[in-house]
CSV table of C-alpha atoms in Angstrom, one decimal:
chain,number,residue,atom,x,y,z
Z,123,UNK,CA,23.2,-5.3,-108.9
Z,124,UNK,CA,25.5,-8.3,-108.2
Z,125,UNK,CA,28.6,-9.6,-109.9
Z,126,UNK,CA,29.2,-13.3,-109.8
Z,127,UNK,CA,32.2,-15.5,-110.6
Z,128,UNK,CA,32.1,-19.3,-110.4
Z,129,UNK,CA,35.3,-21.4,-110.3
Z,130,UNK,CA,35.8,-25.2,-109.8
Z,131,UNK,CA,38.7,-26.6,-107.9
Z,132,UNK,CA,39.7,-28.9,-110.8
Z,133,UNK,CA,39.2,-29.0,-114.5
Z,134,UNK,CA,38.7,-32.8,-115.0
Z,135,UNK,CA,37.0,-35.6,-113.2
Z,136,UNK,CA,37.8,-39.3,-113.8
Z,137,UNK,CA,35.2,-41.1,-115.8
Z,138,UNK,CA,33.6,-44.3,-114.4
Z,139,UNK,CA,34.7,-43.5,-110.8
Z,140,UNK,CA,32.2,-43.1,-108.0
Z,141,UNK,CA,32.0,-40.6,-105.2
Z,142,UNK,CA,34.4,-37.9,-106.4
Z,143,UNK,CA,34.4,-34.5,-104.7
Z,144,UNK,CA,34.0,-31.3,-106.6
Z,145,UNK,CA,34.3,-27.9,-105.0
Z,146,UNK,CA,32.8,-24.8,-106.5
Z,147,UNK,CA,33.9,-21.3,-105.4
Z,148,UNK,CA,31.2,-18.6,-105.7
Z,149,UNK,CA,32.3,-15.0,-105.4
Z,150,UNK,CA,29.7,-12.3,-105.1
Z,151,UNK,CA,30.3,-8.6,-105.1
Z,152,UNK,CA,27.7,-5.7,-105.3
Z,153,UNK,CA,27.9,-3.6,-108.4
Z,154,UNK,CA,28.8,0.1,-108.1
Z,155,UNK,CA,25.1,1.0,-108.4
Z,156,UNK,CA,24.2,-1.3,-105.5
Z,157,UNK,CA,27.2,-0.3,-103.4
Z,158,UNK,CA,26.2,3.3,-103.5
Z,159,UNK,CA,22.7,2.7,-102.1
Z,160,UNK,CA,22.0,3.4,-98.4
Z,161,UNK,CA,19.8,0.6,-96.9
Z,162,UNK,CA,17.9,1.3,-93.6
Z,163,UNK,CA,19.3,-0.6,-90.6
Z,164,UNK,CA,17.1,-2.0,-87.8
Z,165,UNK,CA,19.6,-2.7,-85.0
Z,166,UNK,CA,18.3,-4.5,-81.9
Z,167,UNK,CA,20.5,-4.7,-78.8
Z,168,UNK,CA,19.5,-7.9,-76.9
Z,169,UNK,CA,21.2,-7.6,-73.5
Z,170,UNK,CA,21.6,-10.2,-70.8
Z,171,UNK,CA,20.6,-8.5,-67.5
Z,172,UNK,CA,21.1,-11.6,-65.2
Z,173,UNK,CA,22.7,-11.2,-61.8
Z,174,UNK,CA,26.2,-12.2,-63.1
Z,175,UNK,CA,26.3,-9.1,-65.3
Z,176,UNK,CA,27.2,-7.2,-62.1
Z,177,UNK,CA,30.5,-9.1,-61.7
Z,178,UNK,CA,33.4,-6.7,-61.5
Z,179,UNK,CA,35.8,-7.1,-64.3
Z,180,UNK,CA,38.1,-4.0,-64.0
Z,181,UNK,CA,38.7,-0.6,-62.4
Z,182,UNK,CA,40.4,0.4,-59.2
Z,183,UNK,CA,39.0,-2.5,-57.1
Z,184,UNK,CA,39.1,-2.4,-53.3
Z,185,UNK,CA,37.5,-5.2,-51.2
Z,186,UNK,CA,35.0,-4.2,-48.5
Z,187,UNK,CA,35.3,-7.6,-46.6
Z,188,UNK,CA,31.6,-8.4,-47.2
Z,189,UNK,CA,30.1,-11.2,-49.4
Z,190,UNK,CA,26.8,-11.6,-51.1
Z,191,UNK,CA,25.0,-14.3,-53.1
Z,192,UNK,CA,23.5,-13.9,-56.6
Z,193,UNK,CA,21.9,-16.7,-58.5
Z,194,UNK,CA,23.4,-19.3,-56.1
Z,195,UNK,CA,27.0,-17.9,-56.5
Z,196,UNK,CA,28.9,-16.2,-53.7
Z,197,UNK,CA,30.7,-12.9,-54.5
Z,198,UNK,CA,33.1,-10.7,-52.6
Z,199,UNK,CA,31.8,-7.1,-52.4
Z,200,UNK,CA,34.3,-4.5,-53.7
Z,201,UNK,CA,34.2,-0.8,-54.3
Z,202,UNK,CA,35.7,1.2,-57.2
Z,203,UNK,CA,35.2,-1.7,-59.7
Z,204,UNK,CA,33.7,-1.7,-63.2
Z,205,UNK,CA,31.1,-4.4,-63.9
Z,206,UNK,CA,30.1,-6.1,-67.2
Z,207,UNK,CA,26.9,-4.1,-67.1
Z,208,UNK,CA,28.9,-0.9,-66.7
Z,209,UNK,CA,30.8,-1.7,-69.9
Z,210,UNK,CA,27.7,-2.7,-71.8
Z,211,UNK,CA,26.0,0.6,-70.9
Z,212,UNK,CA,29.1,2.6,-71.8
Z,213,UNK,CA,29.2,0.8,-75.2
Z,214,UNK,CA,25.6,1.5,-76.0
Z,215,UNK,CA,26.0,5.2,-74.9
Z,216,UNK,CA,29.0,5.5,-77.3
Z,217,UNK,CA,27.0,3.9,-80.1
Z,218,UNK,CA,24.1,6.4,-79.9
Z,219,UNK,CA,26.6,9.3,-79.6
Z,220,UNK,CA,28.7,8.1,-82.5
Z,221,UNK,CA,27.0,10.2,-85.3
Z,222,UNK,CA,27.0,7.0,-87.4
Z,223,UNK,CA,23.2,6.7,-87.7
Z,224,UNK,CA,21.4,7.7,-90.8
Z,225,UNK,CA,17.9,9.2,-90.6
Z,226,UNK,CA,16.4,5.9,-91.7
Z,227,UNK,CA,18.3,3.8,-89.2
Z,228,UNK,CA,16.5,2.6,-86.1
Z,229,UNK,CA,17.6,1.2,-82.8
Z,230,UNK,CA,15.8,-0.9,-80.1
Z,231,UNK,CA,16.8,-2.3,-76.7
Z,232,UNK,CA,15.6,-5.6,-75.3
Z,233,UNK,CA,16.7,-7.1,-72.0
Z,234,UNK,CA,16.4,-10.7,-70.7
Z,235,UNK,CA,17.0,-12.5,-67.4
Z,236,UNK,CA,14.2,-14.6,-65.8
Z,237,UNK,CA,11.9,-12.5,-67.8
Z,238,UNK,CA,12.3,-10.3,-70.9
Z,239,UNK,CA,11.0,-6.9,-71.9
Z,240,UNK,CA,11.4,-4.3,-74.6
Z,241,UNK,CA,12.9,-1.2,-73.0
Z,242,UNK,CA,12.7,0.8,-76.3
Z,243,UNK,CA,10.8,0.0,-79.5
Z,244,UNK,CA,12.5,0.5,-82.9
Z,245,UNK,CA,13.1,4.3,-83.1
Z,246,UNK,CA,15.4,6.7,-84.9
Z,247,UNK,CA,18.4,7.7,-82.8
Z,248,UNK,CA,17.5,11.4,-82.9
Z,249,UNK,CA,15.7,11.2,-79.6
Z,250,UNK,CA,18.9,10.6,-77.6
Z,251,UNK,CA,17.4,11.3,-74.2
Z,252,UNK,CA,14.8,8.6,-74.7
Z,253,UNK,CA,17.5,6.2,-75.7
Z,254,UNK,CA,19.7,7.2,-72.8
Z,255,UNK,CA,16.8,6.6,-70.4
Z,256,UNK,CA,16.3,3.1,-71.9
Z,257,UNK,CA,20.0,2.2,-71.6
Z,258,UNK,CA,20.1,3.2,-67.9
Z,259,UNK,CA,17.0,1.0,-67.2
Z,260,UNK,CA,19.3,-2.0,-67.9
Z,261,UNK,CA,20.6,-1.5,-64.3
Z,262,UNK,CA,17.1,-2.1,-62.8
Z,263,UNK,CA,17.1,-5.9,-63.6
Z,264,UNK,CA,18.6,-9.0,-62.3
Z,265,UNK,CA,17.9,-12.8,-62.2
Z,266,UNK,CA,18.6,-15.9,-64.2
Z,267,UNK,CA,19.1,-16.3,-67.9
Z,268,UNK,CA,16.4,-17.0,-70.4
Z,269,UNK,CA,17.6,-15.9,-73.8
Z,270,UNK,CA,14.7,-17.5,-75.6
Z,271,UNK,CA,12.3,-15.0,-74.0
Z,272,UNK,CA,14.4,-12.2,-75.4
Z,273,UNK,CA,14.5,-13.8,-78.8
Z,274,UNK,CA,10.7,-13.8,-78.8
Z,275,UNK,CA,10.6,-10.0,-78.3
Z,276,UNK,CA,13.1,-9.6,-81.2
Z,277,UNK,CA,10.7,-11.5,-83.5
Z,278,UNK,CA,7.8,-9.3,-82.4
Z,279,UNK,CA,9.9,-6.2,-83.5
Z,280,UNK,CA,11.5,-7.4,-86.6
Z,281,UNK,CA,9.4,-10.2,-88.3
Z,282,UNK,CA,7.4,-7.6,-90.2
Z,283,UNK,CA,10.4,-5.5,-91.3
Z,284,UNK,CA,11.4,-6.1,-94.9
Z,285,UNK,CA,13.7,-4.2,-97.3
Z,286,UNK,CA,16.0,-3.4,-94.4
Z,287,UNK,CA,19.1,-4.8,-92.7
Z,288,UNK,CA,17.8,-6.6,-89.6
Z,289,UNK,CA,20.7,-7.1,-87.1
Z,290,UNK,CA,20.6,-8.3,-83.5
Z,291,UNK,CA,23.5,-7.6,-81.2
Z,292,UNK,CA,23.4,-10.3,-78.5
Z,293,UNK,CA,25.5,-9.9,-75.4
Z,294,UNK,CA,25.3,-12.7,-72.8
Z,295,UNK,CA,27.5,-14.0,-70.0
Z,296,UNK,CA,25.7,-17.2,-68.9
Z,297,UNK,CA,24.1,-20.5,-69.9
Z,298,UNK,CA,20.4,-20.0,-70.7
Z,299,UNK,CA,17.7,-22.1,-69.2
Z,300,UNK,CA,15.7,-22.3,-72.4
Z,301,UNK,CA,18.1,-23.5,-75.0
Z,302,UNK,CA,15.4,-25.5,-76.8
Z,303,UNK,CA,13.3,-22.4,-77.2
Z,304,UNK,CA,16.3,-20.5,-78.7
Z,305,UNK,CA,16.8,-23.3,-81.2
Z,306,UNK,CA,13.1,-23.3,-82.1
Z,307,UNK,CA,13.2,-19.6,-82.8
Z,308,UNK,CA,16.2,-19.8,-85.2
Z,309,UNK,CA,14.0,-20.9,-88.2
Z,310,UNK,CA,11.9,-17.7,-87.7
Z,311,UNK,CA,15.0,-15.6,-87.5
Z,312,UNK,CA,16.5,-17.0,-90.7
Z,313,UNK,CA,13.2,-16.8,-92.5
Z,314,UNK,CA,12.9,-13.1,-91.7
Z,315,UNK,CA,16.5,-12.4,-92.6
Z,316,UNK,CA,17.4,-11.5,-89.0
Z,317,UNK,CA,21.2,-12.1,-88.4
Z,318,UNK,CA,22.7,-12.4,-84.9
Z,319,UNK,CA,26.0,-10.9,-83.9
Z,320,UNK,CA,26.8,-12.7,-80.7
Z,321,UNK,CA,29.3,-11.7,-78.0
Z,322,UNK,CA,29.7,-14.2,-75.2
Z,323,UNK,CA,31.7,-13.7,-72.0
Z,324,UNK,CA,32.0,-16.0,-69.0
Z,325,UNK,CA,30.0,-19.2,-68.7
Z,326,UNK,CA,27.9,-19.0,-71.8
Z,327,UNK,CA,27.2,-22.1,-74.0
Z,328,UNK,CA,29.4,-21.7,-77.0
Z,329,UNK,CA,27.8,-24.4,-79.0
Z,330,UNK,CA,24.5,-22.6,-78.8
Z,331,UNK,CA,26.0,-19.3,-80.0
Z,332,UNK,CA,27.6,-21.2,-82.9
Z,333,UNK,CA,24.3,-22.6,-83.8
Z,334,UNK,CA,22.6,-19.2,-83.7
Z,335,UNK,CA,25.3,-17.7,-85.8
Z,336,UNK,CA,25.4,-20.4,-88.5
Z,337,UNK,CA,21.6,-20.5,-88.8
Z,338,UNK,CA,21.2,-16.7,-89.2
Z,339,UNK,CA,24.4,-16.0,-91.2
Z,340,UNK,CA,25.7,-14.1,-88.3
Z,341,UNK,CA,28.9,-13.4,-86.5
Z,342,UNK,CA,30.6,-14.5,-83.3
Z,343,UNK,CA,33.1,-13.1,-80.8
Z,344,UNK,CA,34.5,-14.5,-77.6
Z,345,UNK,CA,34.9,-11.8,-75.0
Z,346,UNK,CA,37.3,-12.0,-72.0
Z,347,UNK,CA,37.4,-9.9,-68.9
Z,348,UNK,CA,41.2,-9.6,-68.9
Z,349,UNK,CA,43.5,-8.6,-71.7
Z,350,UNK,CA,42.8,-10.3,-75.0
Z,351,UNK,CA,45.0,-12.4,-77.2
Z,352,UNK,CA,44.5,-14.1,-80.6
Z,353,UNK,CA,40.9,-14.0,-81.6
Z,354,UNK,CA,39.6,-12.9,-78.2
Z,355,UNK,CA,38.0,-9.5,-77.6
Z,356,UNK,CA,38.8,-7.7,-74.4
Z,357,UNK,CA,35.6,-6.6,-72.6
Z,358,UNK,CA,37.2,-3.1,-72.3
Z,359,UNK,CA,37.1,-2.9,-76.1
Z,360,UNK,CA,33.3,-3.5,-76.2
Z,361,UNK,CA,32.5,0.1,-77.4
Z,362,UNK,CA,34.8,-0.2,-80.4
Z,363,UNK,CA,33.5,-3.8,-81.2
Z,364,UNK,CA,29.8,-2.8,-81.1
Z,365,UNK,CA,30.4,0.3,-83.2
Z,366,UNK,CA,32.3,-1.7,-85.7
Z,367,UNK,CA,29.4,-4.2,-85.9
Z,368,UNK,CA,26.9,-1.5,-86.6
Z,369,UNK,CA,29.1,0.0,-89.3
Z,370,UNK,CA,29.3,-3.5,-90.9
Z,371,UNK,CA,25.5,-3.7,-90.9
Z,372,UNK,CA,25.3,-0.3,-92.7
Z,373,UNK,CA,27.6,-1.8,-95.5
Z,374,UNK,CA,25.2,-4.6,-96.2
Z,375,UNK,CA,23.6,-3.2,-99.4
Z,376,UNK,CA,22.3,-6.6,-100.6
Z,377,UNK,CA,20.2,-8.6,-98.2
Z,378,UNK,CA,18.0,-11.7,-98.0
Z,379,UNK,CA,20.0,-13.6,-100.5
Z,380,UNK,CA,18.6,-17.0,-101.4
Z,381,UNK,CA,20.4,-19.8,-103.4
Z,382,UNK,CA,18.6,-22.6,-105.3
Z,383,UNK,CA,20.7,-25.6,-106.4
Z,384,UNK,CA,19.4,-28.0,-109.0
Z,385,UNK,CA,21.6,-31.1,-109.5
Z,386,UNK,CA,21.4,-33.8,-112.1
Z,387,UNK,CA,20.9,-37.5,-111.1
Z,388,UNK,CA,23.9,-38.9,-109.3
Z,389,UNK,CA,25.2,-35.5,-108.0
Z,390,UNK,CA,24.5,-34.2,-104.5
Z,391,UNK,CA,25.3,-31.0,-102.8
Z,392,UNK,CA,26.8,-32.0,-99.5
Z,393,UNK,CA,28.1,-28.7,-98.0
Z,394,UNK,CA,27.4,-25.0,-98.4
Z,395,UNK,CA,29.3,-22.4,-96.5
Z,396,UNK,CA,30.4,-18.8,-96.5
Z,397,UNK,CA,34.2,-18.8,-96.1
Z,398,UNK,CA,35.1,-15.1,-96.5
Z,399,UNK,CA,35.0,-12.6,-94.8
Z,400,UNK,CA,33.9,-15.0,-92.0
Z,401,UNK,CA,33.1,-18.7,-91.8
Z,402,UNK,CA,29.4,-19.5,-91.7
Z,403,UNK,CA,28.1,-23.1,-92.2
Z,404,UNK,CA,24.7,-23.2,-93.9
Z,405,UNK,CA,22.5,-25.8,-92.3
Z,406,UNK,CA,21.0,-26.7,-95.7
Z,407,UNK,CA,17.6,-27.5,-94.1
Z,408,UNK,CA,15.4,-26.3,-96.8
Z,409,UNK,CA,15.8,-25.0,-100.3
Z,410,UNK,CA,16.2,-22.2,-101.3
Z,411,UNK,CA,19.1,-21.9,-99.0
Z,412,UNK,CA,19.2,-18.5,-97.2
Z,413,UNK,CA,22.8,-17.3,-97.3
Z,414,UNK,CA,22.5,-13.9,-95.8
Z,415,UNK,CA,23.6,-10.4,-96.8
Z,416,UNK,CA,26.4,-9.0,-98.9
Z,417,UNK,CA,28.6,-6.0,-97.9
Z,418,UNK,CA,29.8,-3.3,-100.2
Z,419,UNK,CA,33.5,-2.7,-100.6
Z,420,UNK,CA,34.5,-6.3,-100.7
Z,421,UNK,CA,33.6,-9.7,-102.2
Z,422,UNK,CA,31.9,-12.5,-100.3
Z,423,UNK,CA,33.0,-16.0,-101.0
Z,424,UNK,CA,31.0,-19.2,-100.7
Z,425,UNK,CA,32.2,-22.8,-101.1
Z,426,UNK,CA,29.8,-25.5,-102.5
Z,427,UNK,CA,30.9,-29.1,-102.1
Z,428,UNK,CA,29.4,-31.8,-104.4
Z,429,UNK,CA,29.5,-35.6,-104.3
Z,430,UNK,CA,29.6,-36.8,-107.9
Z,431,UNK,CA,28.6,-40.4,-108.9
Z,432,UNK,CA,30.2,-42.5,-111.7
Z,433,UNK,CA,29.7,-41.1,-115.2
Z,434,UNK,CA,31.1,-42.0,-118.6
Z,435,UNK,CA,33.5,-39.7,-120.4
Z,436,UNK,CA,31.7,-36.5,-121.4
Z,437,UNK,CA,31.3,-32.8,-120.7
Z,438,UNK,CA,28.0,-32.2,-119.0
Z,439,UNK,CA,26.2,-29.8,-116.7
Z,440,UNK,CA,26.0,-31.3,-113.3
Z,441,UNK,CA,24.2,-28.5,-111.5
Z,442,UNK,CA,22.5,-25.2,-112.0
Z,443,UNK,CA,22.4,-22.3,-109.5
Z,444,UNK,CA,19.7,-19.7,-109.1
Z,445,UNK,CA,19.7,-16.5,-107.0
Z,446,UNK,CA,17.2,-14.0,-105.6
Z,447,UNK,CA,18.0,-11.1,-103.4
Z,448,UNK,CA,16.9,-7.7,-102.1
Z,449,UNK,CA,18.4,-4.3,-102.7
Z,450,UNK,CA,16.7,-2.5,-99.7
Z,451,UNK,CA,18.2,0.9,-100.7
Z,452,UNK,CA,16.1,0.7,-103.9
Z,453,UNK,CA,13.3,-1.4,-102.4
Z,454,UNK,CA,13.7,-4.0,-105.1
Z,455,UNK,CA,13.7,-7.8,-105.2
Z,456,UNK,CA,16.1,-9.1,-107.9
Z,457,UNK,CA,16.8,-12.3,-109.7
Z,458,UNK,CA,19.9,-13.6,-111.4
Z,459,UNK,CA,19.9,-15.7,-114.6
Z,460,UNK,CA,20.7,-19.4,-113.8
Z,461,UNK,CA,24.4,-20.2,-113.5
Z,462,UNK,CA,25.6,-23.6,-114.8
Z,463,UNK,CA,28.2,-25.8,-113.3
Z,464,UNK,CA,29.8,-27.9,-116.0
Z,465,UNK,CA,32.2,-30.8,-115.4
Z,466,UNK,CA,34.5,-32.6,-117.8
Z,467,UNK,CA,34.8,-36.4,-117.3
Z,468,UNK,CA,37.8,-38.1,-119.0
Z,469,UNK,CA,39.0,-41.7,-119.4
Z,470,UNK,CA,42.0,-43.0,-117.6
Z,471,UNK,CA,43.6,-42.1,-114.2
Z,472,UNK,CA,43.5,-38.4,-113.5
Z,473,UNK,CA,45.9,-36.6,-111.2
Z,474,UNK,CA,43.9,-33.5,-110.7
Z,475,UNK,CA,45.7,-30.1,-110.7
Z,476,UNK,CA,43.8,-28.1,-108.1
Z,477,UNK,CA,42.9,-24.5,-108.5
Z,478,UNK,CA,45.1,-22.9,-105.8
Z,479,UNK,CA,42.6,-20.1,-104.8
Z,480,UNK,CA,39.7,-22.5,-104.5
Z,481,UNK,CA,41.6,-24.9,-102.4
Z,482,UNK,CA,43.0,-22.1,-100.2
Z,483,UNK,CA,39.4,-21.2,-99.3
Z,484,UNK,CA,38.5,-24.8,-98.8
Z,485,UNK,CA,41.4,-25.2,-96.4
Z,486,UNK,CA,40.4,-22.1,-94.4
Z,487,UNK,CA,36.9,-23.5,-94.2
Z,488,UNK,CA,38.2,-26.8,-93.0
Z,489,UNK,CA,40.0,-25.2,-90.0
Z,490,UNK,CA,36.6,-25.0,-88.2
Z,491,UNK,CA,36.1,-28.7,-89.0
Z,492,UNK,CA,39.4,-29.6,-87.6
Z,493,UNK,CA,38.8,-27.6,-84.4
Z,494,UNK,CA,35.4,-29.2,-84.0
Z,495,UNK,CA,37.0,-32.7,-84.3
Z,496,UNK,CA,39.6,-31.7,-81.8
Z,497,UNK,CA,37.1,-30.5,-79.3
Z,498,UNK,CA,35.0,-33.7,-79.7
Z,499,UNK,CA,38.0,-35.9,-78.6
Z,500,UNK,CA,40.0,-33.6,-76.4
Z,501,UNK,CA,38.8,-35.3,-73.2
Z,502,UNK,CA,39.1,-38.9,-74.4
Z,503,UNK,CA,42.2,-38.5,-76.6
Z,504,UNK,CA,44.1,-35.3,-75.9
Z,505,UNK,CA,47.1,-36.4,-78.1
Z,506,UNK,CA,44.9,-36.7,-81.1
Z,507,UNK,CA,43.2,-33.4,-80.3
Z,508,UNK,CA,46.6,-31.8,-80.2
Z,509,UNK,CA,47.6,-33.2,-83.6
Z,510,UNK,CA,44.3,-31.9,-85.1
Z,511,UNK,CA,45.0,-28.5,-83.7
Z,512,UNK,CA,48.5,-28.7,-85.0
Z,513,UNK,CA,47.2,-29.3,-88.5
Z,514,UNK,CA,44.7,-26.4,-88.2
Z,515,UNK,CA,47.5,-24.1,-86.9
Z,516,UNK,CA,49.7,-25.0,-89.9
Z,517,UNK,CA,46.9,-24.0,-92.3
Z,518,UNK,CA,46.1,-20.7,-90.5
Z,519,UNK,CA,49.8,-19.8,-90.4
Z,520,UNK,CA,50.1,-20.5,-94.1
Z,521,UNK,CA,47.4,-18.1,-95.0
Z,522,UNK,CA,48.5,-15.4,-92.6
Z,523,UNK,CA,45.5,-15.6,-90.2
Z,524,UNK,CA,47.7,-14.4,-87.3
Z,525,UNK,CA,45.1,-14.0,-84.7
Z,526,UNK,CA,43.6,-17.5,-85.1
Z,527,UNK,CA,47.1,-18.9,-85.4
Z,528,UNK,CA,47.9,-17.4,-82.0
Z,529,UNK,CA,44.8,-18.8,-80.4
Z,530,UNK,CA,45.3,-22.3,-81.8
Z,531,UNK,CA,49.0,-22.3,-80.8
Z,532,UNK,CA,48.1,-21.3,-77.2
Z,533,UNK,CA,45.5,-24.1,-77.0
Z,534,UNK,CA,48.1,-26.6,-78.3
Z,535,UNK,CA,50.6,-25.5,-75.7
Z,536,UNK,CA,48.1,-26.0,-72.9
Z,537,UNK,CA,47.2,-29.5,-74.2
Z,538,UNK,CA,50.9,-30.4,-74.6
Z,539,UNK,CA,51.6,-29.4,-71.0
Z,540,UNK,CA,48.5,-30.5,-69.1
Z,541,UNK,CA,46.7,-33.0,-71.5
Z,542,UNK,CA,43.6,-30.9,-70.8
Z,543,UNK,CA,42.0,-27.8,-72.3
Z,544,UNK,CA,40.4,-25.2,-70.1
Z,545,UNK,CA,36.8,-23.9,-70.8
Z,546,UNK,CA,38.4,-20.5,-71.7
Z,547,UNK,CA,40.5,-22.0,-74.5
Z,548,UNK,CA,37.7,-24.3,-75.7
Z,549,UNK,CA,35.6,-21.2,-76.2
Z,550,UNK,CA,38.4,-19.2,-77.8
Z,551,UNK,CA,39.2,-21.8,-80.5
Z,552,UNK,CA,35.6,-22.8,-81.2
Z,553,UNK,CA,34.5,-19.2,-81.6
Z,554,UNK,CA,37.7,-18.1,-83.2
Z,555,UNK,CA,37.6,-20.7,-85.9
Z,556,UNK,CA,34.2,-19.2,-87.0
Z,557,UNK,CA,35.6,-15.7,-87.2
Z,558,UNK,CA,37.5,-13.6,-89.7
Z,559,UNK,CA,39.3,-15.4,-92.6
Z,560,UNK,CA,41.9,-14.2,-95.0
Z,561,UNK,CA,41.2,-13.0,-98.5
Z,562,UNK,CA,43.1,-15.1,-101.0
Z,563,UNK,CA,44.7,-13.3,-104.0
Z,564,UNK,CA,47.0,-14.3,-106.8
Z,565,UNK,CA,50.1,-14.2,-104.6
Z,566,UNK,CA,49.6,-17.6,-103.0
Z,567,UNK,CA,53.2,-18.4,-102.2
Z,568,UNK,CA,54.3,-22.0,-101.6
Z,569,UNK,CA,51.4,-24.3,-101.9
Z,570,UNK,CA,50.8,-27.5,-99.9
Z,571,UNK,CA,51.5,-30.6,-101.9
Z,572,UNK,CA,48.7,-32.1,-104.0
Z,573,UNK,CA,48.7,-35.1,-101.7
Z,574,UNK,CA,48.4,-32.9,-98.6
Z,575,UNK,CA,45.5,-31.0,-100.2
Z,576,UNK,CA,43.7,-34.2,-101.1
Z,577,UNK,CA,44.2,-35.5,-97.5
Z,578,UNK,CA,43.0,-32.3,-95.9
Z,579,UNK,CA,39.9,-31.9,-98.1
Z,580,UNK,CA,39.0,-35.5,-98.8
Z,581,UNK,CA,39.3,-35.1,-102.6
């Protein structure tokens, strides 16, 4: 049901040399038989209903001259405006009216603020009036932000759902009061193969959303109230964004994929990440490593990074990979024969010739690392932060990731002019670096030099 290819970044390692890095590129693609299946989708909309969701973000706005206070913040009252909640409700209405649902697909709606509740249990979309009523109920709530309470309701709905695509669409616009609870629930989400597609707008905590996404093999988008640029998503485009996310869930014909890695003495797996079509760092907490779902119609690419200890000249197996996965459209659990990773150690000094495709994916993966380093030092050393962003921008421009290049360039410009980075740009580049990557093919163009590759990747 799956086709695998395994490629190393270099053919030879130097004998009797310690701590060498070896990258393995794993490509996975469903077979035609798997791609033609139709897995059921359980799609849960987890919606922030805190008071700030009623902030006006568009429309023909006219001020009334009155003010009011919500959650400790003062707002000017206006008429004729469109709020965040208006746009979320419009998005959900367009989703249920889209004719994209199959008979076996089910939708649920959960809201959270100071409290949380399930407005609609998992149900087929055929009963549109019931769903419309549940969507309209979102307007009845207000308060603070406790995402963890909403996550608990999600687990109640989905923890018993197997042989299906379990997807949560999270929309939030504020920092949650129960971040520790959210992080505690992540292990249960991952163990039950529940992925989170998170859309954040406003004052949300981006590091938390990155954590939720990485630990559930999910997706991230930074939403802005005004017109979008680079990797940003305009809040006015929410209907299109949510519909696209649901369509992606329908394409996930292979689910619950788990990877086991057995290494020989002196070899350690130090990093595991999906690098295409989006960047997801696997936390590598416990083996087998849960690496998410695989979509039909494209390949999914993973990078495994190994630290290899000193070894005499020889050709040896240094690791073995094992896979299990579900094909929910056939209600089957499958296993793949073990895949060997074999390395050749040779005497003398080796100037490794890098596999261009592998290193291109490693470079795309490392953009997120460069962005993180930049954000860690941006307040204390803005000049170094700018240089790190410049390196990341050069890499994204090289591989044709135009949207991320634009966001990184804008952040650089702001740093260059003000020696500071606004919260908006911090979110944009952090979330954007975890977003869509570029598929690498045989037409790689001019490569970075071997020295540059080794410097960027640590080889």
